[in-house]
Amino acid sequence: MKIYLNGNFVEKDQAVVSVFDHGLLYGDGVFEGIRSYNSLVFKLDEHIGRLYETMHTLMIRCPLSKEGMAQAVVDTLKANNLKDAYIRLIVTRGEGDLGLDPKKCFDKPNVIIITDKITLYPEALYNNGMEIITVSTVRNHPEAINPQLKSLNYLNNILAKIEAGNAGYAEAIMLDHRGFVAECTGDNIFIIKKGEIRTPSQGILKGITRQCVLDIAGELSIPATECLMTRHEVYIADECFLTGTAAEIIPVVKVDGRVIGDGKPGPMTKQIMDKFHTATLTQGTKY
Ligand code: PMP
């Protein structure tokens, strides 16, 4: 496996960064998870756009332009001869001293691209739907670490994931600081009620798959709104599903012990899943 590291391709065991890298010391860095299907990178510009927006707020100066980054992603896929892949893009603050001041770092971010495979959930869950719970770990307050920042500081989500795992669930809903439904630990959440699609508007990572689903809803003339959402609304929804680059679209059939709809993946969810799969196979950056 060849890893892109600061402009070079190196073997996995040679792909190393300093123990003084602030990405390691403080989670000071950014990342993206991207997928390619059949030699097409899905939504590459959108992912790179979000990466650079997070870097802008964190004031990390990437040595690569957006175009250079897109090219590096494609080159890494080619170097590994992968047609279908999960791509992990990482830019860390780079090396510094043991203090947390980013100004004392050497202004040399580490750029890493890993291309591999990923299977998040077993196929049966896509066919039968999954059961999730709400955890008590609250999603980051937007004025603390804004959930829109896709930074290497993922402890908020990891704590929620631990809680979910301890209770025997693979995924969980996180509420925002006011008690509204925000998102899951690594996925956005959608509900469908009376033919209308709804997804939380705030306190979330603005998922690329989420936007893709909103676009698909538009193409299918299904009304879609981004709104505040309570758990009660989720419980009484006709359908529910989660979205994420790694998970793609996965139906949810039970939340906190409440059966959603008739307890099976709903017809609109299936229609959106179909459209999404077609999009992944026909749209994207060719390589
Ligand atoms: N929310 C969180 C917290 C995530 O980590 C992810 C995965 N990146 C998502 C939502 C889904 O975002 P996307 O569709 O861009 O992968």
PDB file of N, CA and C in Angstrom, residues 127-196:
ATOM      1  N   ASN A 127     -30.310  -3.905   4.294  1.00  0.00           N
ATOM      2  CA  ASN A 127     -31.554  -4.514   3.827  1.00  0.00           C
ATOM      3  C   ASN A 127     -32.664  -4.455   4.880  1.00  0.00           C
ATOM      4  N   ASN A 128     -32.282  -4.652   6.141  1.00  0.00           N
ATOM      5  CA  ASN A 128     -33.298  -4.759   7.195  1.00  0.00           C
ATOM      6  C   ASN A 128     -33.404  -3.515   8.071  1.00  0.00           C
ATOM      7  N   GLY A 129     -32.431  -2.644   7.991  1.00  0.00           N
ATOM      8  CA  GLY A 129     -32.440  -1.443   8.817  1.00  0.00           C
ATOM      9  C   GLY A 129     -31.721  -1.668  10.128  1.00  0.00           C
ATOM     10  N   MET A 130     -31.285  -0.590  10.758  1.00  0.00           N
ATOM     11  CA  MET A 130     -30.547  -0.721  12.014  1.00  0.00           C
ATOM     12  C   MET A 130     -31.329  -0.102  13.174  1.00  0.00           C
ATOM     13  N   GLU A 131     -30.897  -0.510  14.349  1.00  0.00           N
ATOM     14  CA  GLU A 131     -31.510   0.004  15.563  1.00  0.00           C
ATOM     15  C   GLU A 131     -30.492   0.901  16.250  1.00  0.00           C
ATOM     16  N   ILE A 132     -30.906   2.091  16.623  1.00  0.00           N
ATOM     17  CA  ILE A 132     -29.974   3.015  17.285  1.00  0.00           C
ATOM     18  C   ILE A 132     -30.582   3.546  18.585  1.00  0.00           C
ATOM     19  N   ILE A 133     -29.731   4.196  19.372  1.00  0.00           N
ATOM     20  CA  ILE A 133     -30.233   4.813  20.611  1.00  0.00           C
ATOM     21  C   ILE A 133     -29.742   6.263  20.666  1.00  0.00           C
ATOM     22  N   THR A 134     -30.252   7.000  21.633  1.00  0.00           N
ATOM     23  CA  THR A 134     -29.716   8.332  21.916  1.00  0.00           C
ATOM     24  C   THR A 134     -28.733   8.183  23.068  1.00  0.00           C
ATOM     25  N   VAL A 135     -27.584   8.841  22.956  1.00  0.00           N
ATOM     26  CA  VAL A 135     -26.619   8.785  24.059  1.00  0.00           C
ATOM     27  C   VAL A 135     -26.619  10.125  24.808  1.00  0.00           C
ATOM     28  N   SER A 136     -26.045  10.102  26.010  1.00  0.00           N
ATOM     29  CA  SER A 136     -26.075  11.325  26.836  1.00  0.00           C
ATOM     30  C   SER A 136     -24.949  12.293  26.487  1.00  0.00           C
ATOM     31  N   THR A 137     -23.945  11.832  25.756  1.00  0.00           N
ATOM     32  CA  THR A 137     -22.862  12.745  25.341  1.00  0.00           C
ATOM     33  C   THR A 137     -23.438  13.766  24.365  1.00  0.00           C
ATOM     34  N   VAL A 138     -23.406  15.022  24.744  1.00  0.00           N
ATOM     35  CA  VAL A 138     -23.995  16.099  23.939  1.00  0.00           C
ATOM     36  C   VAL A 138     -23.016  16.511  22.836  1.00  0.00           C
ATOM     37  N   ARG A 139     -23.553  16.767  21.644  1.00  0.00           N
ATOM     38  CA  ARG A 139     -22.699  17.218  20.531  1.00  0.00           C
ATOM     39  C   ARG A 139     -22.072  18.551  20.917  1.00  0.00           C
ATOM     40  N   ASN A 140     -20.837  18.763  20.497  1.00  0.00           N
ATOM     41  CA  ASN A 140     -20.104  19.993  20.829  1.00  0.00           C
ATOM     42  C   ASN A 140     -20.948  21.253  20.644  1.00  0.00           C
ATOM     43  N   HIS A 141     -20.859  22.142  21.613  1.00  0.00           N
ATOM     44  CA  HIS A 141     -21.490  23.459  21.479  1.00  0.00           C
ATOM     45  C   HIS A 141     -20.828  24.186  20.301  1.00  0.00           C
ATOM     46  N   PRO A 142     -21.622  24.799  19.429  1.00  0.00           N
ATOM     47  CA  PRO A 142     -21.039  25.428  18.224  1.00  0.00           C
ATOM     48  C   PRO A 142     -20.008  26.515  18.516  1.00  0.00           C
ATOM     49  N   GLU A 143     -20.092  27.122  19.700  1.00  0.00           N
ATOM     50  CA  GLU A 143     -19.079  28.137  20.019  1.00  0.00           C
ATOM     51  C   GLU A 143     -17.890  27.540  20.767  1.00  0.00           C
ATOM     52  N   ALA A 144     -17.911  26.227  20.996  1.00  0.00           N
ATOM     53  CA  ALA A 144     -16.717  25.570  21.554  1.00  0.00           C
ATOM     54  C   ALA A 144     -15.947  25.017  20.356  1.00  0.00           C
ATOM     55  N   ILE A 145     -16.248  23.803  19.972  1.00  0.00           N
ATOM     56  CA  ILE A 145     -15.684  23.286  18.718  1.00  0.00           C
ATOM     57  C   ILE A 145     -16.871  23.089  17.796  1.00  0.00           C
ATOM     58  N   ASN A 146     -17.008  23.941  16.817  1.00  0.00           N
ATOM     59  CA  ASN A 146     -18.169  23.875  15.929  1.00  0.00           C
ATOM     60  C   ASN A 146     -18.196  22.525  15.206  1.00  0.00           C
ATOM     61  N   PRO A 147     -19.323  21.814  15.285  1.00  0.00           N
ATOM     62  CA  PRO A 147     -19.408  20.520  14.594  1.00  0.00           C
ATOM     63  C   PRO A 147     -19.160  20.607  13.084  1.00  0.00           C
ATOM     64  N   GLN A 148     -19.230  21.824  12.544  1.00  0.00           N
ATOM     65  CA  GLN A 148     -18.942  21.966  11.106  1.00  0.00           C
ATOM     66  C   GLN A 148     -17.450  21.795  10.810  1.00  0.00           C
ATOM     67  N   LEU A 149     -16.629  21.899  11.857  1.00  0.00           N
ATOM     68  CA  LEU A 149     -15.186  21.707  11.649  1.00  0.00           C
ATOM     69  C   LEU A 149     -14.897  20.215  11.634  1.00  0.00           C
ATOM     70  N   LYS A 150     -14.354  19.747  10.524  1.00  0.00           N
ATOM     71  CA  LYS A 150     -13.986  18.329  10.466  1.00  0.00           C
ATOM     72  C   LYS A 150     -12.523  18.226  10.875  1.00  0.00           C
ATOM     73  N   SER A 151     -12.307  18.359  12.176  1.00  0.00           N
ATOM     74  CA  SER A 151     -10.933  18.390  12.692  1.00  0.00           C
ATOM     75  C   SER A 151     -10.532  17.022  13.216  1.00  0.00           C
ATOM     76  N   LEU A 152      -9.239  16.879  13.515  1.00  0.00           N
ATOM     77  CA  LEU A 152      -8.747  15.618  14.073  1.00  0.00           C
ATOM     78  C   LEU A 152      -9.187  15.440  15.530  1.00  0.00           C
ATOM     79  N   ASN A 153      -9.814  16.487  16.095  1.00  0.00           N
ATOM     80  CA  ASN A 153     -10.323  16.385  17.452  1.00  0.00           C
ATOM     81  C   ASN A 153     -11.725  15.782  17.409  1.00  0.00           C
ATOM     82  N   TYR A 154     -11.796  14.466  17.467  1.00  0.00           N
ATOM     83  CA  TYR A 154     -13.078  13.764  17.306  1.00  0.00           C
ATOM     84  C   TYR A 154     -13.552  13.122  18.604  1.00  0.00           C
ATOM     85  N   LEU A 155     -12.983  13.596  19.736  1.00  0.00           N
ATOM     86  CA  LEU A 155     -13.310  12.937  21.006  1.00  0.00           C
ATOM     87  C   LEU A 155     -14.780  13.041  21.376  1.00  0.00           C
ATOM     88  N   ASN A 156     -15.430  14.129  20.967  1.00  0.00           N
ATOM     89  CA  ASN A 156     -16.858  14.273  21.233  1.00  0.00           C
ATOM     90  C   ASN A 156     -17.612  13.062  20.657  1.00  0.00           C
ATOM     91  N   ASN A 157     -17.299  12.753  19.415  1.00  0.00           N
ATOM     92  CA  ASN A 157     -17.962  11.641  18.730  1.00  0.00           C
ATOM     93  C   ASN A 157     -17.504  10.298  19.287  1.00  0.00           C
ATOM     94  N   ILE A 158     -16.224  10.211  19.637  1.00  0.00           N
ATOM     95  CA  ILE A 158     -15.695   8.942  20.145  1.00  0.00           C
ATOM     96  C   ILE A 158     -16.320   8.611  21.501  1.00  0.00           C
ATOM     97  N   LEU A 159     -16.494   9.633  22.353  1.00  0.00           N
ATOM     98  CA  LEU A 159     -17.153   9.391  23.646  1.00  0.00           C
ATOM     99  C   LEU A 159     -18.576   8.878  23.430  1.00  0.00           C
ATOM    100  N   ALA A 160     -19.252   9.454  22.459  1.00  0.00           N
ATOM    101  CA  ALA A 160     -20.622   9.007  22.138  1.00  0.00           C
ATOM    102  C   ALA A 160     -20.607   7.583  21.590  1.00  0.00           C
ATOM    103  N   LYS A 161     -19.606   7.297  20.764  1.00  0.00           N
ATOM    104  CA  LYS A 161     -19.476   5.955  20.176  1.00  0.00           C
ATOM    105  C   LYS A 161     -19.210   4.916  21.271  1.00  0.00           C
ATOM    106  N   ILE A 162     -18.384   5.273  22.240  1.00  0.00           N
ATOM    107  CA  ILE A 162     -18.108   4.369  23.368  1.00  0.00           C
ATOM    108  C   ILE A 162     -19.404   4.085  24.126  1.00  0.00           C
ATOM    109  N   GLU A 163     -20.170   5.152  24.369  1.00  0.00           N
ATOM    110  CA  GLU A 163     -21.446   4.992  25.072  1.00  0.00           C
ATOM    111  C   GLU A 163     -22.375   4.056  24.301  1.00  0.00           C
ATOM    112  N   ALA A 164     -22.452   4.264  22.997  1.00  0.00           N
ATOM    113  CA  ALA A 164     -23.305   3.425  22.149  1.00  0.00           C
ATOM    114  C   ALA A 164     -22.829   1.979  22.202  1.00  0.00           C
ATOM    115  N   GLY A 165     -21.521   1.790  22.046  1.00  0.00           N
ATOM    116  CA  GLY A 165     -20.941   0.443  22.048  1.00  0.00           C
ATOM    117  C   GLY A 165     -21.181  -0.272  23.375  1.00  0.00           C
ATOM    118  N   ASN A 166     -21.029   0.461  24.472  1.00  0.00           N
ATOM    119  CA  ASN A 166     -21.264  -0.138  25.792  1.00  0.00           C
ATOM    120  C   ASN A 166     -22.699  -0.612  25.938  1.00  0.00           C
ATOM    121  N   ALA A 167     -23.611   0.092  25.271  1.00  0.00           N
ATOM    122  CA  ALA A 167     -25.028  -0.287  25.348  1.00  0.00           C
ATOM    123  C   ALA A 167     -25.385  -1.324  24.280  1.00  0.00           C
ATOM    124  N   GLY A 168     -24.411  -1.671  23.421  1.00  0.00           N
ATOM    125  CA  GLY A 168     -24.633  -2.716  22.420  1.00  0.00           C
ATOM    126  C   GLY A 168     -25.154  -2.208  21.085  1.00  0.00           C
ATOM    127  N   TYR A 169     -24.928  -0.933  20.783  1.00  0.00           N
ATOM    128  CA  TYR A 169     -25.414  -0.370  19.514  1.00  0.00           C
ATOM    129  C   TYR A 169     -24.240   0.148  18.676  1.00  0.00           C
ATOM    130  N   ALA A 170     -24.408   0.041  17.360  1.00  0.00           N
ATOM    131  CA  ALA A 170     -23.330   0.436  16.449  1.00  0.00           C
ATOM    132  C   ALA A 170     -23.331   1.940  16.184  1.00  0.00           C
ATOM    133  N   GLU A 171     -24.473   2.583  16.320  1.00  0.00           N
ATOM    134  CA  GLU A 171     -24.543   4.022  16.034  1.00  0.00           C
ATOM    135  C   GLU A 171     -25.528   4.651  17.003  1.00  0.00           C
ATOM    136  N   ALA A 172     -25.396   5.964  17.220  1.00  0.00           N
ATOM    137  CA  ALA A 172     -26.242   6.626  18.215  1.00  0.00           C
ATOM    138  C   ALA A 172     -26.533   8.064  17.830  1.00  0.00           C
ATOM    139  N   ILE A 173     -27.690   8.534  18.273  1.00  0.00           N
ATOM    140  CA  ILE A 173     -28.057   9.941  18.081  1.00  0.00           C
ATOM    141  C   ILE A 173     -27.392  10.766  19.176  1.00  0.00           C
ATOM    142  N   MET A 174     -26.836  11.903  18.766  1.00  0.00           N
ATOM    143  CA  MET A 174     -26.325  12.879  19.730  1.00  0.00           C
ATOM    144  C   MET A 174     -27.256  14.090  19.682  1.00  0.00           C
ATOM    145  N   LEU A 175     -27.609  14.599  20.838  1.00  0.00           N
ATOM    146  CA  LEU A 175     -28.437  15.806  20.904  1.00  0.00           C
ATOM    147  C   LEU A 175     -27.516  17.015  20.991  1.00  0.00           C
ATOM    148  N   ASP A 176     -28.058  18.180  20.623  1.00  0.00           N
ATOM    149  CA  ASP A 176     -27.231  19.385  20.785  1.00  0.00           C
ATOM    150  C   ASP A 176     -27.389  19.906  22.220  1.00  0.00           C
ATOM    151  N   HIS A 177     -26.717  21.016  22.525  1.00  0.00           N
ATOM    152  CA  HIS A 177     -26.696  21.524  23.903  1.00  0.00           C
ATOM    153  C   HIS A 177     -28.083  21.949  24.381  1.00  0.00           C
ATOM    154  N   ARG A 178     -29.036  22.122  23.438  1.00  0.00           N
ATOM    155  CA  ARG A 178     -30.402  22.503  23.837  1.00  0.00           C
ATOM    156  C   ARG A 178     -31.324  21.293  23.948  1.00  0.00           C
ATOM    157  N   GLY A 179     -30.835  20.149  23.514  1.00  0.00           N
ATOM    158  CA  GLY A 179     -31.668  18.941  23.583  1.00  0.00           C
ATOM    159  C   GLY A 179     -32.314  18.571  22.267  1.00  0.00           C
ATOM    160  N   PHE A 180     -32.014  19.326  21.199  1.00  0.00           N
ATOM    161  CA  PHE A 180     -32.537  18.953  19.884  1.00  0.00           C
ATOM    162  C   PHE A 180     -31.641  17.882  19.257  1.00  0.00           C
ATOM    163  N   VAL A 181     -32.248  17.077  18.383  1.00  0.00           N
ATOM    164  CA  VAL A 181     -31.485  16.048  17.678  1.00  0.00           C
ATOM    165  C   VAL A 181     -30.457  16.746  16.783  1.00  0.00           C
ATOM    166  N   ALA A 182     -29.197  16.346  16.902  1.00  0.00           N
ATOM    167  CA  ALA A 182     -28.156  16.943  16.058  1.00  0.00           C
ATOM    168  C   ALA A 182     -27.800  15.975  14.929  1.00  0.00           C
ATOM    169  N   GLU A 183     -27.098  14.918  15.275  1.00  0.00           N
ATOM    170  CA  GLU A 183     -26.657  13.947  14.258  1.00  0.00           C
ATOM    171  C   GLU A 183     -26.191  12.706  14.983  1.00  0.00           C
ATOM    172  N   CYS A 184     -25.696  11.737  14.234  1.00  0.00           N
ATOM    173  CA  CYS A 184     -25.136  10.550  14.867  1.00  0.00           C
ATOM    174  C   CYS A 184     -23.624  10.725  15.000  1.00  0.00           C
ATOM    175  N   THR A 185     -22.954   9.731  15.553  1.00  0.00           N
ATOM    176  CA  THR A 185     -21.524   9.924  15.869  1.00  0.00           C
ATOM    177  C   THR A 185     -20.677  10.118  14.613  1.00  0.00           C
ATOM    178  N   GLY A 186     -21.100   9.497  13.509  1.00  0.00           N
ATOM    179  CA  GLY A 186     -20.344   9.655  12.262  1.00  0.00           C
ATOM    180  C   GLY A 186     -21.239   9.791  11.047  1.00  0.00           C
ATOM    181  N   ASP A 187     -22.494  10.096  11.275  1.00  0.00           N
ATOM    182  CA  ASP A 187     -23.480  10.182  10.180  1.00  0.00           C
ATOM    183  C   ASP A 187     -24.499  11.280  10.470  1.00  0.00           C
ATOM    184  N   ASN A 188     -25.086  11.813   9.427  1.00  0.00           N
ATOM    185  CA  ASN A 188     -26.236  12.725   9.581  1.00  0.00           C
ATOM    186  C   ASN A 188     -27.518  11.902   9.635  1.00  0.00           C
ATOM    187  N   ILE A 189     -28.570  12.505  10.189  1.00  0.00           N
ATOM    188  CA  ILE A 189     -29.845  11.788  10.330  1.00  0.00           C
ATOM    189  C   ILE A 189     -30.954  12.496   9.551  1.00  0.00           C
ATOM    190  N   PHE A 190     -31.819  11.680   8.968  1.00  0.00           N
ATOM    191  CA  PHE A 190     -32.992  12.177   8.234  1.00  0.00           C
ATOM    192  C   PHE A 190     -34.222  11.455   8.746  1.00  0.00           C
ATOM    193  N   ILE A 191     -35.378  12.155   8.722  1.00  0.00           N
ATOM    194  CA  ILE A 191     -36.655  11.461   8.920  1.00  0.00           C
ATOM    195  C   ILE A 191     -37.573  11.803   7.749  1.00  0.00           C
ATOM    196  N   ILE A 192     -38.562  10.943   7.534  1.00  0.00           N
ATOM    197  CA  ILE A 192     -39.596  11.216   6.532  1.00  0.00           C
ATOM    198  C   ILE A 192     -40.938  11.124   7.240  1.00  0.00           C
ATOM    199  N   LYS A 193     -41.749  12.179   7.089  1.00  0.00           N
ATOM    200  CA  LYS A 193     -43.073  12.200   7.710  1.00  0.00           C
ATOM    201  C   LYS A 193     -44.058  12.733   6.683  1.00  0.00           C
ATOM    202  N   LYS A 194     -45.095  11.966   6.428  1.00  0.00           N
ATOM    203  CA  LYS A 194     -46.140  12.362   5.481  1.00  0.00           C
ATOM    204  C   LYS A 194     -45.546  12.832   4.157  1.00  0.00           C
ATOM    205  N   GLY A 195     -44.597  12.086   3.636  1.00  0.00           N
ATOM    206  CA  GLY A 195     -44.030  12.374   2.323  1.00  0.00           C
ATOM    207  C   GLY A 195     -43.016  13.501   2.282  1.00  0.00           C
ATOM    208  N   GLU A 196     -42.677  14.043   3.470  1.00  0.00           N
ATOM    209  CA  GLU A 196     -41.716  15.151   3.505  1.00  0.00           C
ATOM    210  C   GLU A 196     -40.434  14.717   4.220  1.00  0.00           C
TER     211      GLU A 196
END
